């Protein structure tokens, strides 16, 4: 048995674990990755269309809670911007539909002879220019 193997055989499990950890840290440093215990941000796009930013301390992302894939920060930011745009468009549609509903109620009240100011109070609609 060589000297290195003999010396390794005499190590405790704790010492072996420390050596393996140190080797992993050194390998990560050589790859430009962060060492275990240092915070790393991972960007994820999920199959359901959502996005996530996950901070870990270790050598990897690990298993995702739902199907998805890790992406670059740029891909993540593009996807999030698209999600915000879609949400904004949807909000605009909801607000327009709400405004139309209030206007219909207002016009129905006017149609049955309710005064404009009272119809506005009852319906929650304020006609343009008033």
XYZ file of N, CA, C and O in Angstrom:
520
model
N 0.855 -1.164 0.000
C 0.000 0.000 0.000
C 0.901 1.226 0.000
O 1.842 1.323 0.782
N 0.575 2.211 -0.880
C 1.376 3.425 -0.945
C 1.164 4.284 0.289
O 0.219 4.103 1.057
N 2.098 5.240 0.468
C 2.028 6.114 1.640
C 0.732 6.930 1.664
O 0.154 7.135 2.720
N 0.296 7.402 0.495
C -0.921 8.210 0.445
C -2.130 7.390 0.849
O -2.962 7.834 1.645
N -2.230 6.173 0.307
C -3.358 5.311 0.657
C -3.319 4.940 2.120
O -4.349 4.907 2.791
N -2.152 4.674 2.641
C -2.025 4.317 4.060
C -2.437 5.495 4.930
O -3.142 5.323 5.934
N -2.010 6.697 4.572
C -2.364 7.878 5.359
C -3.869 8.130 5.289
O -4.492 8.490 6.286
N -4.456 7.925 4.119
C -5.897 8.132 3.954
C -6.677 7.128 4.787
O -7.717 7.465 5.357
N -6.184 5.917 4.872
C -6.859 4.880 5.637
C -6.886 5.211 7.127
O -7.790 4.786 7.848
N -5.940 5.981 7.604
C -5.874 6.321 9.022
C -6.756 7.515 9.387
O -6.885 7.840 10.561
N -7.336 8.163 8.432
C -8.174 9.326 8.704
C -9.527 8.921 9.288
O -10.060 7.858 8.971
N -10.071 9.792 10.114
C -11.417 9.557 10.632
C -12.427 9.926 9.557
O -12.107 10.602 8.576
N -13.665 9.514 9.755
C -14.722 9.861 8.810
C -14.890 11.377 8.724
O -15.125 11.921 7.650
N -14.754 12.057 9.836
C -14.881 13.516 9.861
C -13.775 14.169 9.036
O -14.012 15.108 8.279
N -12.560 13.643 9.158
C -11.441 14.187 8.392
C -11.637 13.941 6.900
O -11.364 14.809 6.071
N -12.125 12.754 6.550
C -12.390 12.446 5.140
C -13.474 13.371 4.577
O -13.357 13.867 3.461
N -14.518 13.605 5.379
C -15.596 14.487 4.943
C -15.069 15.903 4.732
O -15.436 16.569 3.754
N -14.176 16.365 5.612
C -13.604 17.701 5.470
C -12.756 17.800 4.199
O -12.811 18.789 3.476
N -11.998 16.743 3.922
C -11.174 16.731 2.706
C -12.067 16.767 1.471
O -11.811 17.522 0.530
N -13.155 15.982 1.473
C -14.072 15.981 0.332
C -14.713 17.355 0.154
O -14.845 17.851 -0.968
N -15.065 17.983 1.273
C -15.643 19.324 1.210
C -14.631 20.307 0.636
O -14.950 21.096 -0.259
N -13.416 20.264 1.137
C -12.366 21.168 0.652
C -12.097 20.955 -0.836
O -11.883 21.918 -1.582
N -12.117 19.707 -1.272
C -11.916 19.425 -2.686
C -13.063 19.982 -3.522
O -12.850 20.506 -4.619
N -14.291 19.873 -2.993
C -15.449 20.409 -3.720
C -15.362 21.931 -3.821
O -15.653 22.516 -4.870
N -14.937 22.563 -2.744
C -14.780 24.024 -2.754
C -13.718 24.424 -3.766
O -13.906 25.353 -4.556
N -12.607 23.722 -3.775
C -11.526 24.035 -4.709
C -11.981 23.825 -6.154
O -11.705 24.646 -7.028
N -12.699 22.731 -6.401
C -13.192 22.461 -7.755
C -14.182 23.539 -8.192
O -14.149 24.006 -9.328
N -15.046 23.947 -7.275
C -16.016 25.000 -7.589
C -15.297 26.308 -7.894
O -15.653 27.032 -8.825
N -14.277 26.618 -7.116
C -13.526 27.859 -7.328
C -12.834 27.831 -8.692
O -12.788 28.842 -9.392
N -12.315 26.686 -9.072
C -11.657 26.570 -10.374
C -12.652 26.754 -11.521
O -12.305 27.282 -12.570
N -13.901 26.332 -11.298
C -14.938 26.487 -12.326
C -15.537 27.882 -12.288
O -16.373 28.222 -13.111
N -15.165 28.669 -11.304
C -15.730 30.009 -11.174
C -17.036 30.022 -10.413
O -17.711 31.037 -10.339
N -17.408 28.895 -9.848
C -18.649 28.819 -9.084
C -18.392 29.255 -7.648
O -17.260 29.373 -7.213
N -19.468 29.478 -6.933
C -19.352 29.853 -5.534
C -19.174 28.605 -4.691
O -19.639 27.527 -5.033
N -18.494 28.771 -3.596
C -18.251 27.659 -2.689
C -19.517 27.337 -1.905
O -20.386 28.182 -1.748
N -19.612 26.108 -1.399
C -20.769 25.751 -0.578
C -20.896 26.718 0.594
O -19.921 27.117 1.196
N -22.118 27.105 0.884
C -22.359 28.036 1.967
C -22.496 29.470 1.490
O -23.046 30.306 2.188
N -22.003 29.782 0.298
C -22.157 31.126 -0.250
C -23.483 31.194 -1.012
O -23.880 30.250 -1.672
N -24.152 32.318 -0.899
C -25.454 32.485 -1.543
C -25.292 32.563 -3.063
O -24.415 33.249 -3.565
N -26.148 31.843 -3.746
C -26.186 31.842 -5.207
C -27.636 32.044 -5.629
O -28.537 31.427 -5.073
N -27.847 32.900 -6.605
C -29.202 33.139 -7.117
C -29.387 32.319 -8.387
O -28.548 32.353 -9.290
N -30.483 31.582 -8.439
C -30.837 30.770 -9.604
C -32.139 31.336 -10.175
O -33.042 31.717 -9.433
N -32.234 31.358 -11.488
C -33.426 31.863 -12.165
C -34.106 30.691 -12.846
O -33.454 29.889 -13.518
N -35.425 30.588 -12.656
C -36.173 29.426 -13.132
C -37.421 29.871 -13.878
O -38.111 30.800 -13.456
N -37.676 29.212 -14.999
C -38.946 29.350 -15.707
C -39.665 28.021 -15.576
O -39.102 26.971 -15.882
N -40.904 28.070 -15.103
C -41.682 26.855 -14.879
C -42.579 26.565 -16.075
O -42.959 27.474 -16.821
N -42.933 25.297 -16.225
C -43.766 24.879 -17.347
C -45.150 25.511 -17.315
O -45.792 25.636 -18.353
N -45.627 25.924 -16.130
C -46.955 26.540 -16.046
C -46.945 28.013 -16.443
O -47.956 28.693 -16.372
N -45.775 28.527 -16.868
C -45.676 29.907 -17.318
C -45.197 30.876 -16.258
O -44.975 32.046 -16.544
N -45.028 30.421 -15.034
C -44.542 31.308 -13.982
C -43.017 31.315 -13.962
O -42.367 30.523 -14.634
N -42.474 32.234 -13.192
C -41.024 32.378 -13.095
C -40.638 32.445 -11.625
O -41.444 32.839 -10.781
N -39.405 32.068 -11.324
C -38.950 32.119 -9.945
C -37.489 32.482 -9.844
O -36.694 32.204 -10.744
N -37.176 33.146 -8.744
C -35.785 33.471 -8.415
C -35.524 32.805 -7.071
O -36.176 33.115 -6.079
N -34.566 31.892 -7.054
C -34.301 31.079 -5.869
C -32.872 31.325 -5.412
O -31.939 31.210 -6.198
N -32.714 31.645 -4.130
C -31.384 31.830 -3.566
C -31.036 30.586 -2.766
O -31.808 30.150 -1.908
N -29.876 30.018 -3.068
C -29.421 28.824 -2.352
C -28.044 29.075 -1.772
O -27.346 29.996 -2.172
N -27.682 28.246 -0.837
C -26.306 28.261 -0.336
C -25.800 26.844 -0.518
O -26.157 25.937 0.214
N -25.043 26.649 -1.537
C -24.558 25.314 -1.852
C -24.094 25.251 -3.284
O -23.945 26.262 -3.953
N -23.892 24.046 -3.726
C -23.329 23.846 -5.061
C -24.372 23.586 -6.128
O -24.080 22.987 -7.135
N -25.592 23.969 -5.930
C -26.545 23.745 -6.997
C -27.936 24.135 -6.604
O -28.213 24.486 -5.464
N -28.810 24.042 -7.574
C -30.196 24.430 -7.383
C -30.982 23.356 -6.656
O -31.853 23.650 -5.864
N -30.679 22.125 -6.920
C -31.448 21.046 -6.315
C -32.722 20.802 -7.105
O -32.906 21.303 -8.216
N -33.638 20.054 -6.517
C -34.883 19.685 -7.190
C -35.891 20.826 -7.093
O -36.066 21.428 -6.044
N -36.544 21.110 -8.207
C -37.558 22.161 -8.232
C -38.869 21.632 -7.677
O -39.175 20.440 -7.787
N -39.661 22.519 -7.107
C -40.940 22.132 -6.517
C -41.967 21.729 -7.572
O -42.890 20.975 -7.296
N -41.802 22.249 -8.782
C -42.694 21.900 -9.890
C -41.871 21.899 -11.165
O -40.760 22.439 -11.183
N -42.369 21.296 -12.238
C -41.581 21.184 -13.465
C -41.150 22.547 -14.010
O -41.948 23.474 -14.112
N -39.885 22.646 -14.334
C -39.339 23.882 -14.866
C -37.878 23.680 -15.229
O -37.348 22.577 -15.148
N -37.236 24.797 -15.601
C -35.822 24.697 -15.964
C -35.101 25.962 -15.524
O -35.676 27.045 -15.483
N -33.835 25.806 -15.210
C -33.013 26.948 -14.840
C -32.623 27.705 -16.103
O -32.338 27.104 -17.131
N -32.645 29.029 -16.024
C -32.314 29.888 -17.161
C -31.335 30.966 -16.709
O -31.056 31.112 -15.517
N -30.852 31.732 -17.662
C -29.955 32.834 -17.332
C -30.770 33.984 -16.739
O -32.003 34.042 -16.893
N -30.078 34.911 -16.108
C -30.747 36.072 -15.542
C -31.441 36.873 -16.645
O -32.557 37.359 -16.466
N -30.803 36.988 -17.798
C -31.395 37.736 -18.910
C -32.694 37.084 -19.388
O -33.690 37.781 -19.643
N -32.696 35.768 -19.521
C -33.914 35.051 -19.937
C -35.022 35.249 -18.907
O -36.187 35.458 -19.258
N -34.649 35.168 -17.640
C -35.610 35.355 -16.543
C -36.214 36.754 -16.618
O -37.429 36.927 -16.553
N -35.367 37.773 -16.750
C -35.850 39.151 -16.778
C -36.750 39.402 -17.984
O -37.752 40.122 -17.870
N -36.436 38.801 -19.122
C -37.287 38.925 -20.308
C -38.650 38.293 -20.045
O -39.691 38.888 -20.354
N -38.649 37.101 -19.468
C -39.907 36.404 -19.176
C -40.744 37.180 -18.164
O -41.968 37.301 -18.317
N -40.108 37.722 -17.137
C -40.839 38.483 -16.121
C -41.425 39.756 -16.738
O -42.566 40.122 -16.454
N -40.680 40.422 -17.613
C -41.198 41.609 -18.292
C -42.424 41.254 -19.134
O -43.415 42.004 -19.158
N -42.376 40.099 -19.807
C -43.526 39.655 -20.604
C -44.723 39.354 -19.706
O -45.861 39.696 -20.032
N -44.473 38.722 -18.558
C -45.554 38.438 -17.608
C -46.187 39.734 -17.102
O -47.412 39.835 -16.993
N -45.356 40.739 -16.796
C -45.883 42.022 -16.342
C -46.717 42.688 -17.431
O -47.765 43.283 -17.145
N -46.266 42.598 -18.678
C -47.006 43.189 -19.791
C -48.365 42.506 -19.957
O -49.395 43.182 -20.122
N -48.385 41.189 -19.883
C -49.647 40.437 -20.012
C -50.579 40.798 -18.859
O -51.777 41.013 -19.055
N -50.024 40.888 -17.655
C -50.836 41.253 -16.492
C -51.403 42.665 -16.662
O -52.570 42.918 -16.364
N -50.576 43.584 -17.172
C -51.041 44.946 -17.406
C -52.162 44.998 -18.423
O -53.158 45.725 -18.236
N -52.028 44.234 -19.501
C -53.076 44.186 -20.526
C -54.369 43.624 -19.937
O -55.462 44.129 -20.211
N -54.239 42.577 -19.131
C -55.416 41.959 -18.514
C -56.090 42.948 -17.558
O -57.326 43.066 -17.543
N -55.296 43.669 -16.789
C -55.841 44.665 -15.872
C -56.583 45.754 -16.653
O -57.682 46.171 -16.260
N -56.004 46.207 -17.769
C -56.661 47.207 -18.613
C -58.012 46.690 -19.115
O -59.011 47.425 -19.129
N -58.064 45.424 -19.529
C -59.311 44.818 -20.001
C -60.350 44.771 -18.888
O -61.531 45.078 -19.115
N -59.925 44.390 -17.686
C -60.847 44.319 -16.550
C -61.387 45.705 -16.202
O -62.590 45.863 -15.937
N -60.511 46.699 -16.218
C -60.948 48.062 -15.902
C -61.915 48.584 -16.957
O -62.899 49.250 -16.624
N -61.657 48.292 -18.226
C -62.549 48.729 -19.305
C -63.919 48.058 -19.168
O -64.970 48.702 -19.336
N -63.919 46.767 -18.836
C -65.180 46.047 -18.650
C -65.953 46.607 -17.453
O -67.181 46.753 -17.506
N -65.244 46.940 -16.393
C -65.884 47.512 -15.214
C -66.483 48.884 -15.539
O -67.611 49.195 -15.147
N -65.732 49.688 -16.264
C -66.220 51.016 -16.668
C -67.477 50.882 -17.529
O -68.451 51.623 -17.349
N -67.483 49.926 -18.457
C -68.646 49.705 -19.320
C -69.859 49.267 -18.491
O -70.992 49.720 -18.730
N -69.629 48.415 -17.509
C -70.724 47.956 -16.643
C -71.315 49.127 -15.866
O -72.539 49.296 -15.794
N -70.446 49.953 -15.277
C -70.924 51.114 -14.518
C -71.708 52.070 -15.426
O -72.749 52.612 -15.028
N -71.208 52.278 -16.645
C -71.889 53.164 -17.595
C -73.272 52.605 -17.948
O -74.263 53.346 -18.019
N -73.371 51.277 -18.173
C -74.677 50.658 -18.475
C -75.648 50.886 -17.331
O -76.820 51.219 -17.545
N -75.183 50.719 -16.101
C -76.057 50.926 -14.936
C -76.504 52.389 -14.868
O -77.685 52.684 -14.607
N -75.576 53.281 -15.098
C -75.875 54.717 -15.085
C -76.930 55.043 -16.140
O -77.935 55.716 -15.859
N -76.711 54.573 -17.352
C -77.637 54.854 -18.448
C -79.011 54.236 -18.195
O -80.038 54.827 -18.540
N -79.041 53.068 -17.561
C -80.330 52.444 -17.237
C -81.082 53.287 -16.210
O -82.302 53.476 -16.317
N -80.351 53.823 -15.236
C -80.987 54.678 -14.233
C -81.503 55.971 -14.874
O -82.620 56.418 -14.585
N -80.717 56.561 -15.753
C -81.142 57.761 -16.483
C -82.388 57.429 -17.302
O -83.348 58.210 -17.353
N -82.391 56.236 -17.901
C -83.503 55.802 -18.748
C -84.814 55.672 -17.995
O -85.887 55.775 -18.601
N -84.779 55.439 -16.702
C -86.028 55.317 -15.927
C -86.350 56.601 -15.178
O -87.194 56.627 -14.296
N -85.611 57.668 -15.527
C -85.966 58.977 -14.997
C -85.220 59.418 -13.754
O -85.584 60.413 -13.139
N -84.171 58.712 -13.347
C -83.389 59.139 -12.187
C -82.511 60.306 -12.616
O -81.929 60.300 -13.708
N -82.414 61.308 -11.757
C -81.589 62.477 -12.060
C -80.133 62.043 -12.259
O -79.658 61.084 -11.624
N -79.419 62.748 -13.127
C -78.044 62.372 -13.492
C -77.118 62.290 -12.291
O -76.333 61.343 -12.161
N -77.218 63.273 -11.372
C -76.319 63.243 -10.223
C -76.620 62.058 -9.309
O -75.724 61.406 -8.788
N -77.891 61.730 -9.160
C -78.285 60.584 -8.332
C -77.902 59.284 -9.039
O -77.383 58.349 -8.415
N -78.095 59.207 -10.336
C -77.722 58.013 -11.114
C -76.223 57.775 -11.010
O -75.770 56.629 -10.888
N -75.454 58.864 -11.054
C -74.002 58.734 -10.908
C -73.619 58.188 -9.542
O -72.751 57.321 -9.418
N -74.264 58.692 -8.488
C -73.989 58.212 -7.130
C -74.381 56.742 -6.978
O -73.665 55.956 -6.367
N -75.531 56.391 -7.526
C -76.036 55.018 -7.378
C -75.207 54.019 -8.163
O -74.968 52.903 -7.707
N -74.779 54.424 -9.349
C -74.067 53.482 -10.220
C -72.565 53.483 -10.002
O -71.873 52.516 -10.351
N -72.038 54.569 -9.448
C -70.595 54.689 -9.302
C -69.921 55.187 -10.557
O -68.703 55.222 -10.652
N -70.701 55.592 -11.535
C -70.170 56.069 -12.813
C -70.208 57.595 -12.857
O -71.185 58.216 -12.487
N -69.116 58.172 -13.333
C -69.056 59.619 -13.538
C -68.846 59.860 -15.024
O -67.801 59.485 -15.569
N -69.827 60.471 -15.676
C -69.691 60.728 -17.119
C -68.518 61.659 -17.388
O -68.144 62.477 -16.557
N -67.892 61.490 -18.548
C -66.761 62.337 -18.953
C -67.208 63.798 -18.984
O -68.319 64.117 -19.404
N -66.335 64.679 -18.510
C -66.620 66.105 -18.537
C -67.452 66.583 -17.370
O -67.855 67.725 -17.310
N -67.774 65.724 -16.432
C -68.580 66.128 -15.275
C -67.696 66.322 -14.076
O -66.776 65.663 -13.804
